[in-house]
Tab-separated table of C-alpha atoms in Angstrom:
chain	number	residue	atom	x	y	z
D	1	UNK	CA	-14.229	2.659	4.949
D	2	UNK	CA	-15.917	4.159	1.705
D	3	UNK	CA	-15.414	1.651	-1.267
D	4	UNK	CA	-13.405	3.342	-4.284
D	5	UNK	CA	-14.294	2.665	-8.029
D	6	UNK	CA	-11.516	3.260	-10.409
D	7	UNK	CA	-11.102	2.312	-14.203
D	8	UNK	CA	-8.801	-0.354	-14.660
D	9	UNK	CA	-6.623	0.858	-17.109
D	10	UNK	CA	-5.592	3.915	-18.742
D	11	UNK	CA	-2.733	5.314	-21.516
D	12	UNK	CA	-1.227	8.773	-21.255
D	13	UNK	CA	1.047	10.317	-23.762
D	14	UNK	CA	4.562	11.434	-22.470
D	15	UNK	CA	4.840	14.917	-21.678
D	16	UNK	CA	0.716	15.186	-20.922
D	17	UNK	CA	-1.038	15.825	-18.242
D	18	UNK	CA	-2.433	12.517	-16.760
D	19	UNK	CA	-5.785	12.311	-15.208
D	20	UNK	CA	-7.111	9.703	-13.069
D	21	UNK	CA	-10.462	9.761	-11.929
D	22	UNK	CA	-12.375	8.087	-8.688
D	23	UNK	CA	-15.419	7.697	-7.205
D	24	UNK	CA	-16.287	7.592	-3.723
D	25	UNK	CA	-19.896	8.377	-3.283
D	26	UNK	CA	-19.884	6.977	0.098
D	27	UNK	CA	-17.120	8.537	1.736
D	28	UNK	CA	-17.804	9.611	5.361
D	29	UNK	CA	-16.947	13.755	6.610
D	30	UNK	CA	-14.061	11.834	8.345
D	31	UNK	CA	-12.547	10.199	5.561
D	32	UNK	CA	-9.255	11.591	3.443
D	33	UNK	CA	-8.676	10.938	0.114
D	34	UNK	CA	-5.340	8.722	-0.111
D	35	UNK	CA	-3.254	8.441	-3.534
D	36	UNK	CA	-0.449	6.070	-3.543
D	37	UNK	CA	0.815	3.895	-6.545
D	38	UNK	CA	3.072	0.868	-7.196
D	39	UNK	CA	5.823	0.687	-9.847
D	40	UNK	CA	6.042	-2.660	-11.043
D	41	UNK	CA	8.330	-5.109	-8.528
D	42	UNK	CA	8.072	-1.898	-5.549
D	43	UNK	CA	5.980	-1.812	-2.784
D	44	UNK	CA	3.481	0.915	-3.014
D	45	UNK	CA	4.540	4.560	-2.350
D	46	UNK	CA	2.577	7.324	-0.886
D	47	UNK	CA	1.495	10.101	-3.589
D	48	UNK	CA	-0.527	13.008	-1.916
D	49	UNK	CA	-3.755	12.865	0.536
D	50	UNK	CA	-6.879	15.703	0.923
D	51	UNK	CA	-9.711	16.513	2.878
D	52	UNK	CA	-12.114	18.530	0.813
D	53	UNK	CA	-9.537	20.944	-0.433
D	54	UNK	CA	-7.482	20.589	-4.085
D	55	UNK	CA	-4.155	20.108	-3.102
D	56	UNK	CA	-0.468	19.765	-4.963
D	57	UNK	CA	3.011	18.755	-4.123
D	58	UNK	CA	5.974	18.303	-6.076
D	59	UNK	CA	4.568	15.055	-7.402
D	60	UNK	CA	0.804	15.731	-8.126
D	61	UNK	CA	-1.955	17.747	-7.975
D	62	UNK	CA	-5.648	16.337	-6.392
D	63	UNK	CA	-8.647	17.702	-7.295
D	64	UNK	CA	-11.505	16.672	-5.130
D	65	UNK	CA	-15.330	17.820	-5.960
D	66	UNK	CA	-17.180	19.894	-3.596
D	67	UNK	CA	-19.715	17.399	-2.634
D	68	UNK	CA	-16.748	14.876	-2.178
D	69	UNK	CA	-17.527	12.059	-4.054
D	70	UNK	CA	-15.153	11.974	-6.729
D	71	UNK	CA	-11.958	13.177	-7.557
D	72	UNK	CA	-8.968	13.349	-9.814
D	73	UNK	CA	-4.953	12.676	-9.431
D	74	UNK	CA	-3.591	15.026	-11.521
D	75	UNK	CA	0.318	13.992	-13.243
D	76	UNK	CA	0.781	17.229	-14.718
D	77	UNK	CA	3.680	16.004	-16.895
D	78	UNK	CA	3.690	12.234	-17.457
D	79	UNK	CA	7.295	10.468	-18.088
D	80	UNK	CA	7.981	7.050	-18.344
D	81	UNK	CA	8.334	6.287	-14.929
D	82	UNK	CA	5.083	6.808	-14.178
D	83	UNK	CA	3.853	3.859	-15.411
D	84	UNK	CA	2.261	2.079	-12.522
D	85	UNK	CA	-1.185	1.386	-10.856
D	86	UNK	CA	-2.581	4.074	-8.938
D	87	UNK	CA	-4.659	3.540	-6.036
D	88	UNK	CA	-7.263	5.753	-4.634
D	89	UNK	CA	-8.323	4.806	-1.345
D	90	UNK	CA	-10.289	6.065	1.742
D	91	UNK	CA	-9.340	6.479	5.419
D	92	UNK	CA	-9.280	8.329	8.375
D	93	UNK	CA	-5.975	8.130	8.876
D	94	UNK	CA	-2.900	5.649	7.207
D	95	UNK	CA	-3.813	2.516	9.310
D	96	UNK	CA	-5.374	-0.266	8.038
D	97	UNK	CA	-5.017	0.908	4.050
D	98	UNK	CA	-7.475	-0.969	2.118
D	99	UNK	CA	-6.376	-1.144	-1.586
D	100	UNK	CA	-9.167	-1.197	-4.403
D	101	UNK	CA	-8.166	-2.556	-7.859
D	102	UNK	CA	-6.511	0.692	-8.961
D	103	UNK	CA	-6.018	2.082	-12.834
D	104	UNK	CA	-3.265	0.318	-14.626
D	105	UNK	CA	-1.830	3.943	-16.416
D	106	UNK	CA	0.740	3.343	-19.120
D	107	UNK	CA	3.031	6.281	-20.520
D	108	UNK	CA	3.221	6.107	-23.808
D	109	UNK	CA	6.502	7.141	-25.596
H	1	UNK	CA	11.122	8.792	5.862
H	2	UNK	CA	11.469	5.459	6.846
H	3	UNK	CA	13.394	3.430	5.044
H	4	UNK	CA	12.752	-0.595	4.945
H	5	UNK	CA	14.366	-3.359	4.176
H	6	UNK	CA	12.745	-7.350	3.756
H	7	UNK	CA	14.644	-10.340	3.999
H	8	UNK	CA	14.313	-12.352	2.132
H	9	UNK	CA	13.705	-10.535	-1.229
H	10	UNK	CA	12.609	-13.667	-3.089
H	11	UNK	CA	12.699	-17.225	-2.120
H	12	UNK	CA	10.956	-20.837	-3.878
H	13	UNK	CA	9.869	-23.399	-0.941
H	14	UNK	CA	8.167	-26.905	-0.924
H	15	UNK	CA	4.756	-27.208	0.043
H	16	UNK	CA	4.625	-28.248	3.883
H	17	UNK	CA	7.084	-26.059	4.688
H	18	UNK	CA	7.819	-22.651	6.550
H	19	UNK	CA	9.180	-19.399	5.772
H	20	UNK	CA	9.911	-16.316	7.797
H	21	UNK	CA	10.130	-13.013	6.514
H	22	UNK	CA	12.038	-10.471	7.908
H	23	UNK	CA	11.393	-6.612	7.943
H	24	UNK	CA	13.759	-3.946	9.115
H	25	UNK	CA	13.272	-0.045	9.487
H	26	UNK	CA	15.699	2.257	10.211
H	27	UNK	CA	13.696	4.565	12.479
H	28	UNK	CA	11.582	3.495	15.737
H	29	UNK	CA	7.784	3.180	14.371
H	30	UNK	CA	4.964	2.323	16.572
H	31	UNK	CA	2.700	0.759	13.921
H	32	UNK	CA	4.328	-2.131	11.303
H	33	UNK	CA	1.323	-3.733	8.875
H	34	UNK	CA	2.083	-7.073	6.930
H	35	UNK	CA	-0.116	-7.486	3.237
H	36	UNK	CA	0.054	-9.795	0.890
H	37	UNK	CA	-0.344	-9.492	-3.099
H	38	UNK	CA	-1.561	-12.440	-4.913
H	39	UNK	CA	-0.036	-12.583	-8.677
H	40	UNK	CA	-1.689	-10.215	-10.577
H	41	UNK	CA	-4.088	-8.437	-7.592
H	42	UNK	CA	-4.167	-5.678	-5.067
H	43	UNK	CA	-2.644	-5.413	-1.555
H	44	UNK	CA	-4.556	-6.929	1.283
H	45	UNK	CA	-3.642	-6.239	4.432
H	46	UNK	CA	-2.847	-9.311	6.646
H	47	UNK	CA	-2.403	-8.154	10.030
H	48	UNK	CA	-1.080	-4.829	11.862
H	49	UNK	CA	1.868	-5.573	14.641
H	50	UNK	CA	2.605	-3.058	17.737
H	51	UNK	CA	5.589	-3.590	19.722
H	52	UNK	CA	4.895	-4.781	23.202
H	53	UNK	CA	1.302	-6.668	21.828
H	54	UNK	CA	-0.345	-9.558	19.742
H	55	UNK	CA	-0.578	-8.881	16.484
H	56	UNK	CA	-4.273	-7.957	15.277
H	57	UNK	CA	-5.150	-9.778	12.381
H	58	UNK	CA	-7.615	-9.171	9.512
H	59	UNK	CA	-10.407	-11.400	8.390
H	60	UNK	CA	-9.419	-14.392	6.496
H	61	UNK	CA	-5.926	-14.592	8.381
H	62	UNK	CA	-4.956	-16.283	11.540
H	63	UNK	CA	-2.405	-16.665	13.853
H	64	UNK	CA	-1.664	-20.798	13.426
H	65	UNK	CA	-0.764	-19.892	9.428
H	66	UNK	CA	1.119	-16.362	9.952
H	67	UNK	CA	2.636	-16.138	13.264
H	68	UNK	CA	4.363	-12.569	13.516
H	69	UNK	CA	6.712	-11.506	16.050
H	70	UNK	CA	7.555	-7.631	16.792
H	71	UNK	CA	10.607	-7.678	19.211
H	72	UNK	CA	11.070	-3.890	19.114
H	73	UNK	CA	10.494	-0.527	17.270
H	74	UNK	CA	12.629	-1.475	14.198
H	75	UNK	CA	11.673	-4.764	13.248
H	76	UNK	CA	9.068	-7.540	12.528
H	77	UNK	CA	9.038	-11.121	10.914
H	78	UNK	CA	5.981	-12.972	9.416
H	79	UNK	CA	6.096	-16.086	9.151
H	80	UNK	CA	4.189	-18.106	6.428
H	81	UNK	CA	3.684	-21.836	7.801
H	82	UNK	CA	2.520	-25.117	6.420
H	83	UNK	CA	2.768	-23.468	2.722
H	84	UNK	CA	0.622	-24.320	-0.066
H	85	UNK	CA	1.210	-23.179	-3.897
H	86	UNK	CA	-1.735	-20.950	-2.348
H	87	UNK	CA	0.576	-18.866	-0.787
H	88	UNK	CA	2.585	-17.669	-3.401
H	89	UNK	CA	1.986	-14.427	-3.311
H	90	UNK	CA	4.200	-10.938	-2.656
H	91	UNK	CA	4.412	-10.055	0.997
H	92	UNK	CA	5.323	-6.659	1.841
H	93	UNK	CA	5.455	-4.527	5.016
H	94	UNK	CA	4.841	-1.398	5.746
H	95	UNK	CA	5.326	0.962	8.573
H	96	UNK	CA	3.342	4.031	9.848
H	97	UNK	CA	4.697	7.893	10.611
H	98	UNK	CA	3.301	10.695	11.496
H	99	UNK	CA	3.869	13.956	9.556
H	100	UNK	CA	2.648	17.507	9.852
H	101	UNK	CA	-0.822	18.402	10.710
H	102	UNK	CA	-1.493	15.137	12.498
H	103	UNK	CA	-2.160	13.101	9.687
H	104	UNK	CA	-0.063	9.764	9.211
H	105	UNK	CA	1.620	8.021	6.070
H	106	UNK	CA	2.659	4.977	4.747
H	107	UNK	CA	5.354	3.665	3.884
H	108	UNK	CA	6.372	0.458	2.291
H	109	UNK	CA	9.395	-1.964	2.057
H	110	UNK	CA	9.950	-3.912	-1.689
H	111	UNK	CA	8.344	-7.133	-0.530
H	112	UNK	CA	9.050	-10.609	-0.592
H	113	UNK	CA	8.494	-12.482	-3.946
H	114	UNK	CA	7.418	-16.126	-2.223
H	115	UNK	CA	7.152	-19.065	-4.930
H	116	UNK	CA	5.305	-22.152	-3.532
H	117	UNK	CA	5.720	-25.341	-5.333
């Protein structure tokens, strides 16, 4: 699985949009790109997943470059409770997540 | 989505001694994974448990320090033996479900804050 490089911490002011970057430059045509994040004390939870399409649900938008080897999780309205790490990571499917170091974001009030 | 539940949600144990962990869904999953989060860093994953099989388990883990059982479709222990202060850690589980267009997500239960002295 492609390795992920993230920066390890970021602030957002509340009410902004918050955007977290990633690198991949070795991702594989196979590979999806996997968003979940961890509120302190929870286990992780799933955020949104693409191919090589953007994509948005009711919790983010992902933006992922055409050549694939970046991309950016999009909070278009940060609050509070999205303070948490955010992890990008690569797979072919769900199995066998493997979870980089992730970007520390803090909402500011 | 599934919905998890660990047992215990926090315990403190002596060194030498054994804990099991206990994770409960409430849907039949074929796929349960066990990780482990060491104060402070990311998730690794330990091993991935099928009903009906032996556990596969990652590099860096065996079967002699975390035995895991998977009875059925709903629910998995992990057991943490012969613990060091090493092994304080977070250990969560997670189970697998397909969704729409074939592609599968994850989902995970609170974890299990274990303090080895």
């Amino acid at each position: 699985d492609a390795k992920t490089t993230q920066p390890p911490s970021m602030d957002c002011a509340e009410g902004r949009a918050a955007n977290l970057p990633c690198n991949h430059s070795t991702i594989s045509g196979n590979e999806y790109v996997y968003w979940y994040r961890q509120i302190h004390s929870q286990g992780p939870q799933y955020i949104i997943h693409g191919l090589k399409n953007n994509e948005t649900n009711e919790m983010a938008s992902l933006i992922i470059t055409e050549d694939r080897k970046s991309s950016t999780l999009i909070l278009p309205h940060a609050t509070l409770r999205d303070t948490a790490v955010y992890y990008c990571i690569m797979q072919t499917g769900a199995n066998n997540l493997f979870f980089g170091t992730g970007t520390r974001l803090t909402v500011i009030p | 989505s599934a919905v998890i539940s660990q047992k215990p949600s926090r315990d403190i144990c002596q060194r030498g001694t054994s804990l099991t962990i206990q994770c409960q869904v409430d849907s039949q999953v074929t796929m349960m994974f066990w990780y482990r989060q060491q104060p402070g860093q990311s998730l690794t994953l330990i091993a991935t448990a099928n009903q009906g099989s032996e556990a596969t388990y990652e590099s860096g883990f065996v079967i002699d320090k975390f035995p895991i059982s998977r009875p059925n479709l709903t629910f998995s222990t992990l057991t943490v033996s012969n613990m060091s202060p090493e092994d304080s850690s977070i250990y969560l589980c997670s189970v697998e479900e397909q969704r729409r267009s074939a592609w599968n997500e994850q989902f995970f239960g609170p974890g299990t804050r274990l303090t080895v002295l």
